[in-house]
Short mmCIF file of C-alpha atoms and ligand atoms in Angstrom, two decimals:
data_model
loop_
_atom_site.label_atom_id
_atom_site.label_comp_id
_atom_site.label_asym_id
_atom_site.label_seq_id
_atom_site.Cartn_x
_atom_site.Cartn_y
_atom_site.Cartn_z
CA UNK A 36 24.90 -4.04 100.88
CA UNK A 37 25.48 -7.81 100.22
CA UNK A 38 29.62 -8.13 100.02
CA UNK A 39 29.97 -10.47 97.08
CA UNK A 40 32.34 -12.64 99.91
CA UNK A 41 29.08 -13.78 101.26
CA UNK A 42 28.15 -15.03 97.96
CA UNK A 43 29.18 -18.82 96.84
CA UNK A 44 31.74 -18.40 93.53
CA UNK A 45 29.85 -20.81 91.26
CA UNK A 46 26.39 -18.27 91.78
CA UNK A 47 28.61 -15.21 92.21
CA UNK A 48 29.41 -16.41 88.97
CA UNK A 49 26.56 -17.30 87.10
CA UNK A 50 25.36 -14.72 84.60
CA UNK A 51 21.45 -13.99 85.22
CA UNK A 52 19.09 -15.06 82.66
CA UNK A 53 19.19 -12.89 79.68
CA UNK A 54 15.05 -13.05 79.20
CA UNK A 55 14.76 -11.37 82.63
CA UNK A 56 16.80 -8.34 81.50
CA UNK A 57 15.07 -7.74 78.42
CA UNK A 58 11.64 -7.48 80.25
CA UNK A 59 13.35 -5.32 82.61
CA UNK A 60 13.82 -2.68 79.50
CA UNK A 61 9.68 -3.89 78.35
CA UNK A 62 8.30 -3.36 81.25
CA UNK A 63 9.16 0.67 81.48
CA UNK A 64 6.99 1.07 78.12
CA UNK A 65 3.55 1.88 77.64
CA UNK A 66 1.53 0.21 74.81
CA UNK A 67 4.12 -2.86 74.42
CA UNK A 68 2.58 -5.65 72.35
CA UNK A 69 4.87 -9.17 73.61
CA UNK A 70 5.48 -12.12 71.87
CA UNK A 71 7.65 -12.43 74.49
CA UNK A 72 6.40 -14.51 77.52
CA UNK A 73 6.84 -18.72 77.30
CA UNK A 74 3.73 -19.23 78.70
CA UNK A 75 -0.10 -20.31 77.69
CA UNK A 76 -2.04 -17.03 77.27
CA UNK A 77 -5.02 -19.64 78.42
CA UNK A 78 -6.74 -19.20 82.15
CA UNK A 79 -6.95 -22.84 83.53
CA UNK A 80 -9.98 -24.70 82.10
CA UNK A 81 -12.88 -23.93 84.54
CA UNK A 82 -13.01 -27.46 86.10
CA UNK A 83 -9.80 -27.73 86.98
CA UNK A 84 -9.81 -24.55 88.62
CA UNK A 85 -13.09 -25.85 90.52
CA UNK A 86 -11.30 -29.02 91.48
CA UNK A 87 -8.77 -26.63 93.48
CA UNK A 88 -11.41 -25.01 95.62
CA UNK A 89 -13.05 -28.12 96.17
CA UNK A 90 -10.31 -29.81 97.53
CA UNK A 91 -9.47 -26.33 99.66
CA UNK A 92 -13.58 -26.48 100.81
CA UNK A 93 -12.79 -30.31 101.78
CA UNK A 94 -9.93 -29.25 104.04
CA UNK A 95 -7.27 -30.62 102.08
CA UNK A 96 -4.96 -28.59 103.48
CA UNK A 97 -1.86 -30.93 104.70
CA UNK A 98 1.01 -32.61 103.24
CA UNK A 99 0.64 -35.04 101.09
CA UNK A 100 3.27 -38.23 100.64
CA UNK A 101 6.85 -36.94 99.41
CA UNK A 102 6.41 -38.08 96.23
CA UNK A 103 3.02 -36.92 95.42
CA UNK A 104 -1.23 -37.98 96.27
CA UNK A 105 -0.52 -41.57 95.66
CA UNK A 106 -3.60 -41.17 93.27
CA UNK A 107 -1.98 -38.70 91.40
CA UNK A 108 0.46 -40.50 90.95
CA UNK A 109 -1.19 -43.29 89.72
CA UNK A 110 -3.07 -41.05 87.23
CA UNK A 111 0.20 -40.02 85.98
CA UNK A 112 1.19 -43.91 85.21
CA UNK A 113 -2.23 -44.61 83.37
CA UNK A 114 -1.70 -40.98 81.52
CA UNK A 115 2.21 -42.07 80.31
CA UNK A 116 1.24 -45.42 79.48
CA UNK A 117 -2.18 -44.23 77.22
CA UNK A 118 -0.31 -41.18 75.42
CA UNK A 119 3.18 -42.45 75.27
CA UNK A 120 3.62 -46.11 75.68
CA UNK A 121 5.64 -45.67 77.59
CA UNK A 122 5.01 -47.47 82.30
CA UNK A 123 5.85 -46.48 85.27
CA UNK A 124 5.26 -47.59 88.43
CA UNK A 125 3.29 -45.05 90.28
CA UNK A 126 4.46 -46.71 93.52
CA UNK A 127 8.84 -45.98 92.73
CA UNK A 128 9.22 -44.68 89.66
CA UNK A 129 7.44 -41.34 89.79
CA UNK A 130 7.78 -37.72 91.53
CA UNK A 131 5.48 -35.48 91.62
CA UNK A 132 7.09 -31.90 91.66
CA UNK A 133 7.21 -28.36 92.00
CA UNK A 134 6.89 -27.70 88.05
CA UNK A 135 8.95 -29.17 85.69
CA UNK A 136 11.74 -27.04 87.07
CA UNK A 137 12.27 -28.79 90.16
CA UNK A 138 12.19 -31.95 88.25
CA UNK A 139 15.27 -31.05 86.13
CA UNK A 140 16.56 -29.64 89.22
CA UNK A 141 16.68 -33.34 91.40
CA UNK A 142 17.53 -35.16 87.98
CA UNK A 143 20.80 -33.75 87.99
CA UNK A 144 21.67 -32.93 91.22
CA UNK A 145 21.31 -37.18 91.74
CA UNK A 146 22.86 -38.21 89.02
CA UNK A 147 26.25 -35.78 88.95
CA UNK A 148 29.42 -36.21 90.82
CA UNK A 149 31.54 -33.30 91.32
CA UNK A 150 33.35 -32.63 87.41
CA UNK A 151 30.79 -34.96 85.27
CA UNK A 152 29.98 -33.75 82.09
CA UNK A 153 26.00 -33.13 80.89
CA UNK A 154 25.78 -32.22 77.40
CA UNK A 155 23.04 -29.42 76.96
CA UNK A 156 22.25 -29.00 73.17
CA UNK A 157 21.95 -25.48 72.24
CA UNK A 158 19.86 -23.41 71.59
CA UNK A 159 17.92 -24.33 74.89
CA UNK A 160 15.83 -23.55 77.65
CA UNK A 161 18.07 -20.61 79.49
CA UNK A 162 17.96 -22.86 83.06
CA UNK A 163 19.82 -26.24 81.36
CA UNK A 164 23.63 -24.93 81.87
CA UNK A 165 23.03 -23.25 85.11
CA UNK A 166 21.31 -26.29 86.80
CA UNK A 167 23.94 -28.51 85.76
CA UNK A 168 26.64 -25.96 87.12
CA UNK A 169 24.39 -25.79 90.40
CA UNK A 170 24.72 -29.73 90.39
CA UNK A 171 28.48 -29.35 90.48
CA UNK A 172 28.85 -30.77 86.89
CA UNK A 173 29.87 -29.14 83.43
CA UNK A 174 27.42 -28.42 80.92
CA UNK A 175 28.98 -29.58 77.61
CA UNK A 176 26.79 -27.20 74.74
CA UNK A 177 26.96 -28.46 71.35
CA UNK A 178 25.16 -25.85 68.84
CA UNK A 179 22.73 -26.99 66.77
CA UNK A 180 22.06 -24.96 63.63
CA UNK A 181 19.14 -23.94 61.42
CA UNK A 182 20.74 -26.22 58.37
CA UNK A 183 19.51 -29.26 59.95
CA UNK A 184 16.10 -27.37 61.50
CA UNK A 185 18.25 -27.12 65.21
CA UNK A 186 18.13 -30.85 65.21
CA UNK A 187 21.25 -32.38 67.13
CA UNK A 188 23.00 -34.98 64.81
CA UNK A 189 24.16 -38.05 65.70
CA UNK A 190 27.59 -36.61 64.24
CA UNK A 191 27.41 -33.85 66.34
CA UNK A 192 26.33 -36.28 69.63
CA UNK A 193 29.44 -39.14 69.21
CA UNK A 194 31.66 -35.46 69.30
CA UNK A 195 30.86 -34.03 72.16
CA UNK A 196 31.47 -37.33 74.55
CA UNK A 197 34.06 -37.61 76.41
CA UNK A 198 35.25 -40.27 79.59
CA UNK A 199 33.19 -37.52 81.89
CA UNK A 200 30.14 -37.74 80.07
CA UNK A 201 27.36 -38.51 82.40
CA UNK A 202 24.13 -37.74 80.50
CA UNK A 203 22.66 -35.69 77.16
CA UNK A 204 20.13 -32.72 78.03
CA UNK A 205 17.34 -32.74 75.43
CA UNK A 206 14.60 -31.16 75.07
CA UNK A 207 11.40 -31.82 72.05
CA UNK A 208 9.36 -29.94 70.99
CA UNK A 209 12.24 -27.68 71.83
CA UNK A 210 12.33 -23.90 73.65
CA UNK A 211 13.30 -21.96 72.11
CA UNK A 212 13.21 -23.42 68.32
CA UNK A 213 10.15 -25.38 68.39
CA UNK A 214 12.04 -28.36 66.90
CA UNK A 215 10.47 -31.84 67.92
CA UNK A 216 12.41 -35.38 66.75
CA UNK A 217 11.21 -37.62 65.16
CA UNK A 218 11.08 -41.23 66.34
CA UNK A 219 13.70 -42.06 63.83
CA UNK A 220 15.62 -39.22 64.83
CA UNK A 221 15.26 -40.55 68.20
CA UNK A 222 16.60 -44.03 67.39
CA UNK A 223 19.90 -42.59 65.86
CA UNK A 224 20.51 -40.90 69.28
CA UNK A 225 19.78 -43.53 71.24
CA UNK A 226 22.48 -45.84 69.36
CA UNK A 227 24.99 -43.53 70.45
CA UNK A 228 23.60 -43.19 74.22
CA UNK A 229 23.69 -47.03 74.60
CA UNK A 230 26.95 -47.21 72.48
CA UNK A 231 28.52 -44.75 75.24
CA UNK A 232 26.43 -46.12 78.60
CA UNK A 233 25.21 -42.35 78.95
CA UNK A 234 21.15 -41.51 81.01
CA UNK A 235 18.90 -39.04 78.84
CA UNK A 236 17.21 -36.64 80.67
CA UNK A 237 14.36 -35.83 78.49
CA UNK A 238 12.54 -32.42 78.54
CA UNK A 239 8.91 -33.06 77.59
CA UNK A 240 7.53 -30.55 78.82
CA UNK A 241 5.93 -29.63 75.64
CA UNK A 242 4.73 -32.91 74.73
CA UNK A 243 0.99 -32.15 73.81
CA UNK A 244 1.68 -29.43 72.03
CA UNK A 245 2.92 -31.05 68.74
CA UNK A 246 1.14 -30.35 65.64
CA UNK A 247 2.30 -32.37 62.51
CA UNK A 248 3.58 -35.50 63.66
CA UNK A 249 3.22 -37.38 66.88
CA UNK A 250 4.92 -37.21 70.08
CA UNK A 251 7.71 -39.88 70.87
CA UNK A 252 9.23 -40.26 74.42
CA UNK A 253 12.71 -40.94 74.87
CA UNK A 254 12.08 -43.56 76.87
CA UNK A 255 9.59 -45.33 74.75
CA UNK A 256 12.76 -45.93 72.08
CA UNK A 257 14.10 -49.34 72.25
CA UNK A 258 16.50 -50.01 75.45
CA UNK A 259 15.79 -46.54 76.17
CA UNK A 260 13.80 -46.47 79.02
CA UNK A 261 16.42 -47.85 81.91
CA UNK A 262 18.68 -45.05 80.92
CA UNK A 263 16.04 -42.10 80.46
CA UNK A 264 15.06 -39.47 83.14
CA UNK A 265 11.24 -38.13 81.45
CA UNK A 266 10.54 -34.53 82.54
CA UNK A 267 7.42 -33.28 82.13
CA UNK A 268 4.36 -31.40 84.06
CA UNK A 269 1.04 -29.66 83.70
CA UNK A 270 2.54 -26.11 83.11
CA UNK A 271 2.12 -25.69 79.35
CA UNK A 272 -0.16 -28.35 77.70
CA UNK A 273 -2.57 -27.81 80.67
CA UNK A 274 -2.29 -24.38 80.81
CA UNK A 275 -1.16 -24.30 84.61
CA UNK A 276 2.07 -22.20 84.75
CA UNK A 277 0.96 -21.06 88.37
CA UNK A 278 0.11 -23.68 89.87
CA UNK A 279 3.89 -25.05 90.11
CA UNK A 280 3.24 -28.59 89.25
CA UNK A 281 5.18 -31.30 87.54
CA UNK A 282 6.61 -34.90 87.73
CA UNK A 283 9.51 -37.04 86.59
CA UNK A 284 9.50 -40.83 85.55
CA UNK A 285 13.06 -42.60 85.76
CA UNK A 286 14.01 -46.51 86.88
CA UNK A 287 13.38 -47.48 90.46
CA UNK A 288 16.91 -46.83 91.23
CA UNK A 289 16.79 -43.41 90.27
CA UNK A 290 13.50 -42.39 91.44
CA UNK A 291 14.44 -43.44 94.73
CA UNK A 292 17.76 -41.58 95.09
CA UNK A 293 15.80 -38.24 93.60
CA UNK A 294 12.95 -38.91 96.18
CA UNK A 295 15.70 -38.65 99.37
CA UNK A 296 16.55 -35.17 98.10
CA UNK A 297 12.54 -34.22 97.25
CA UNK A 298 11.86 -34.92 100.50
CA UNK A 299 14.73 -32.97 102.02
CA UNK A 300 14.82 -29.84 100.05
CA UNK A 301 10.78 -29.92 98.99
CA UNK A 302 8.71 -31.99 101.28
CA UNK A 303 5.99 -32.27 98.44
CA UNK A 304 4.32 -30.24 95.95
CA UNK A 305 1.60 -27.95 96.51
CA UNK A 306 -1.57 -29.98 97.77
CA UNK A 307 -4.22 -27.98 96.32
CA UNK A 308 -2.35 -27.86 92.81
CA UNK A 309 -2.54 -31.57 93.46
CA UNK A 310 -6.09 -31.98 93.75
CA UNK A 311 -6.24 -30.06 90.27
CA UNK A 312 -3.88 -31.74 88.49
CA UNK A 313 -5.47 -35.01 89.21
CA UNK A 314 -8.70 -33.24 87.70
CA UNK A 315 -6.68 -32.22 84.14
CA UNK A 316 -5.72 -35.55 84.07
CA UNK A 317 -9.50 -37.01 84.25
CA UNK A 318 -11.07 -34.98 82.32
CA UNK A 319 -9.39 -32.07 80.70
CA UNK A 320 -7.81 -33.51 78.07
CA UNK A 321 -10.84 -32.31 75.18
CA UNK A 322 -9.65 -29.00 76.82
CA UNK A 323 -5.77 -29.86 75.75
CA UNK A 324 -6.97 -30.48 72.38
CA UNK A 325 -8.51 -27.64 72.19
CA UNK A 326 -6.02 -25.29 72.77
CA UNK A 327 -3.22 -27.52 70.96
CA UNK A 328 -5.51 -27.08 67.59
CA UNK A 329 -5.68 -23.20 68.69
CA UNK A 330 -1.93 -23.10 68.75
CA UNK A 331 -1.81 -24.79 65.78
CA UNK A 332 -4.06 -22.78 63.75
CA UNK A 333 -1.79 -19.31 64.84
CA UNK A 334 1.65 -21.21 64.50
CA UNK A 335 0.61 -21.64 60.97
CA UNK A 336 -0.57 -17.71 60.71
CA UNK A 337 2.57 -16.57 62.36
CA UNK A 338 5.05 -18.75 60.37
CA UNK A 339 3.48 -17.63 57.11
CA UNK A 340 3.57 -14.15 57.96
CA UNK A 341 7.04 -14.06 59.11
CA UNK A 342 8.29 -15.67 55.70
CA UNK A 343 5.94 -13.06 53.83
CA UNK A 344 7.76 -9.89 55.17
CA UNK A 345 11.28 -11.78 54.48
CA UNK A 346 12.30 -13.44 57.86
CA UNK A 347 13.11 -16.95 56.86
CA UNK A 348 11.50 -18.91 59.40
CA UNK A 349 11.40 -22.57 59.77
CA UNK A 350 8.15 -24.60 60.35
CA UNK A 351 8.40 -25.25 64.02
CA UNK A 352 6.94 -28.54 64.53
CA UNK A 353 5.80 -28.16 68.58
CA UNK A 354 5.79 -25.77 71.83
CA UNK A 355 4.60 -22.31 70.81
CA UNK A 356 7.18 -20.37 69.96
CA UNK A 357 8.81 -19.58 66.40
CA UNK A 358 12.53 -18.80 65.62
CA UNK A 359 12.60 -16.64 62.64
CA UNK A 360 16.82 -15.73 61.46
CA UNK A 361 16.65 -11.83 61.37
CA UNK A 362 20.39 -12.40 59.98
CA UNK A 363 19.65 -10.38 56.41
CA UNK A 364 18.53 -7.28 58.49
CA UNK A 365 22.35 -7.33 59.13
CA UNK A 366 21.72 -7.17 63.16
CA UNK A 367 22.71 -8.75 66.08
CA UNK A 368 19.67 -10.50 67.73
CA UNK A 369 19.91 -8.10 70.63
CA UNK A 370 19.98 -5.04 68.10
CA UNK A 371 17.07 -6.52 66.57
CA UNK A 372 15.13 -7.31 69.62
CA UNK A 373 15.92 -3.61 71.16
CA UNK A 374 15.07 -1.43 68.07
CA UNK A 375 12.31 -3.64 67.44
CA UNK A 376 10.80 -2.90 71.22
CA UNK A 377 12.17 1.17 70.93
CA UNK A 378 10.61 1.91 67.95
CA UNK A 379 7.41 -0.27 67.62
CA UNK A 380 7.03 -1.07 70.96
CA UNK A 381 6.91 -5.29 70.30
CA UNK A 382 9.03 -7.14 72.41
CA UNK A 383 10.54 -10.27 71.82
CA UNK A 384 13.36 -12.37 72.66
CA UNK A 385 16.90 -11.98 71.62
CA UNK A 386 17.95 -15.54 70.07
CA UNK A 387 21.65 -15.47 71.45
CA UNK A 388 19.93 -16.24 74.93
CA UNK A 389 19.61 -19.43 74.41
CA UNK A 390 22.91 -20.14 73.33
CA UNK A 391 25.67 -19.15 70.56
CA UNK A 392 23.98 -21.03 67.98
CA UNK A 393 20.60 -18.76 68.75
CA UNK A 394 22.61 -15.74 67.21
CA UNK A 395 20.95 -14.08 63.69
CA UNK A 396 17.58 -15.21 65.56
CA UNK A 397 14.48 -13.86 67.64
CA UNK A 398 12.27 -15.74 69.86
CA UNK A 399 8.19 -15.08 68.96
CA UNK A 400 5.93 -16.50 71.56
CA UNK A 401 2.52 -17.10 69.51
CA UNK A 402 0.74 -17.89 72.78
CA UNK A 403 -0.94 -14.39 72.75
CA UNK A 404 -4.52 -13.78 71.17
CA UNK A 405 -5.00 -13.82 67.37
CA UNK A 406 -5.43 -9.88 67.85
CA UNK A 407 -1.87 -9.46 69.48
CA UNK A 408 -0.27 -11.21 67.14
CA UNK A 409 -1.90 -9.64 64.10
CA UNK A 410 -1.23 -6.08 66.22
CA UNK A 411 2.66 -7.38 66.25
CA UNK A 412 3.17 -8.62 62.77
CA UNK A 413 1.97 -5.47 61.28
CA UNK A 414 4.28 -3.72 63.50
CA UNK A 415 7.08 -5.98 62.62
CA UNK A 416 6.13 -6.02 58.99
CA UNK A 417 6.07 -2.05 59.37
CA UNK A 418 9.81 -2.42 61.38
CA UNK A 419 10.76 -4.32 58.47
CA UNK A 420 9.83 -2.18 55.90
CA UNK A 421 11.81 0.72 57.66
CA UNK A 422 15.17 -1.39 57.73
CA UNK A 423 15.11 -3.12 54.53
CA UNK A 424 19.00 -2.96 52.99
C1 PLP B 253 11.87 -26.42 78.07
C2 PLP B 253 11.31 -26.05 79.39
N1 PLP B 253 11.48 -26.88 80.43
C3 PLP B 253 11.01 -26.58 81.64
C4 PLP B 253 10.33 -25.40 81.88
C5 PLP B 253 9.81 -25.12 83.26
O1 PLP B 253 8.50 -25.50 83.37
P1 PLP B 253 7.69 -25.49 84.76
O2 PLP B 253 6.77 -24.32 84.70
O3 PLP B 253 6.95 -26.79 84.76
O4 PLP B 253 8.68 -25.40 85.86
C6 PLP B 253 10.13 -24.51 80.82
C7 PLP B 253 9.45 -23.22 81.05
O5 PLP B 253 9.49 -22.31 80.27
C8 PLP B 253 10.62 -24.85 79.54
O6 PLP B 253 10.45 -24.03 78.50
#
């Protein structure tokens, strides 16, 4: 047995992620419908997939540069620059990664000193306040709330700075809520940033999947881009969780102090994932559209069925999940989520994971097939019914 001596204090003392323990409890059950998994429920689109093996076939089995296949990388610029307005340099300003993961990973761990402050606006992807711990800083949460549709304020923003503040955490379309800004939105932040000197790292992970009104980068706001980190990958829009591949765009200066520790901790990405990533960027993005209008078409379904059976749910406007408050049931989340999975076997994910401010809330994934989710409404509709007050 592992003495917990052996263990640093700051993971001894990190809590593990509450999603994991859930699908602990799932995963014991037979017949489980889940609306539970953040992740595409599409395979990789055929010639991507064929890219891969060609690229194994050719023998492309080495290293490639530290910071990505150079043309990669220059895909990546052309790709930014056509969806987002938003250039890079493919030759110093962008990383290629393992996943988007990595990328948030390398953003903070160069840009914190020991004791700086990162504010992480809640409710959130579950790895924001640990990876800011792990880069010796302090995640700051400020908890958005379903009055103003989980958007952070600029109120809210100017509050939570402080002399330590290094940098604001954001993520749109958001995980868990599904909240994108708008560019507006956007520019109200980005007063404040400048006001303060703070970076941005932006989460974009989500970035083609937003279904009512178009996707703005952080860094394409005005004076934004010298003091924004972009975050994104090929996970969810392209449908290629697996294939651990992502990049992230910052200034020269930046870029090249989060390529010394790429190199030292991560060599490079995964070459073969490489190849096909260069391939979604060519041609697969009819395939992205595809799926986005998919998404689209059972994000409407699931939003109007949730507000049927009398689970106020807000119109998420990206990613694929929805965030209905289960607060009239008169349940915790957890209570929810566990009697929910006990007695009609649909599993879903406990809002307070995400943060306080997730509390009175679930987590639906509607990247399942229109059959599971029809399968998982009726149950819930039937779950409902059962615990009406
Ligand atoms: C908001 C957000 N950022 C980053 C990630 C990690 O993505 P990747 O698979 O590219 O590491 C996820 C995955 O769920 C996410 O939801």
């Amino acid at each position: 047995m592992i003495k917990t001596s052996y263990v640093s204090r700051t993971i001894a003392e990190l809590k593990p992620s509450g999603i994991r323990r859930f699908f602990d409890l799932a995963a014991n059950l037979e017949g489980v419908v889940s609306l539970g998994v953040g992740e595409p429920d599409f395979v990789t689109s055929w010639a991507v997939r064929e890219a891969a093996i060609n690229s194994l076939e050719e023998g492309y089995t080495s290293y490639t540069a530290n910071a990505g296949l150079f043309e990669l990388r220059s895909e990546i610029s052309w790709y930014m620059e056509k969806q987002f307005h938003v250039s890079y340099r493919p030759e110093d300003q962008i990383i290629v990664t393992v996943g988007a993961s990595q990328a948030l990973d390398i953003a903070l761990r160069t840009i914190l000193n020991p004791g700086e402050e990162v504010i992480v606006v809640e409710p959130c992807f579950v790895a924001y306040a640990p990876l800011v711990t792990m880069a010796g800083g302090i995640p700051v949460t400020v908890q958005t709330s379903k009055d103003d549709d989980f958007k952070l304020t600029p109120g809210q923003l100017e509050a939570a700075i402080t002399p330590k503040t290094k940098a604001v955490l954001i993520c749109s379309p958001n995980n868990p809520t599904g909240t994108q800004l708008g560019q507006e939105e956007l520019v109200m932040l980005a007063d404040i940033i400048k006001k303060h000197d703070l970076l941005v790292i932006s989460d974009e992970i989500y970035a083609e999947l937003a279904y009512d009104e178009k996707f703005t980068s952080f860094a394409a706001i005005d004076g934004m881009h010298e003091r924004t980190i972009v975050i994104n990958g090929f996970s969810k829009g392209f449908a290629m969780t697996g294939w651990r591949l992502g990049f992230v765009c910052a200034p020269k200066e930046i870029s090249e102090a989060m390529l010394k520790l790429h190199q030292y901790a991560m060599m490079c990405a995964p070459t073969v994932a490489q190849h096909a990533a260069l391939e979604a960027l060519r041609h697969g993005m009819q395939d992205v559209e595809e799926m986005r209008r998919s998404y689209r078409r059972r994000r409407n379904y699931i939003v109007n069925s949730f507000n049927d059976m009398g689970l106020d749910c807000h119109n998420p406007g990206g990613a694929f999940y929805a965030f209905p408050s289960i607060e009239k049931t008169g349940m915790t989340s957890l209570e929810f989520a566990e009697k929910l999975l006990t007695e009609e076997l649909v599993a879903v994910v406990p809002g307070d994971v995400f943060g306080e401010s997730g509390e009175g809330h679930i987590r639906c994934s509607y990247a399942s097939s229109m059959e599971q989710l029809q399968e998982a409404l009726r149950r819930m509709e039937r779950f409902m019914k059962n615990h009406s007050q």
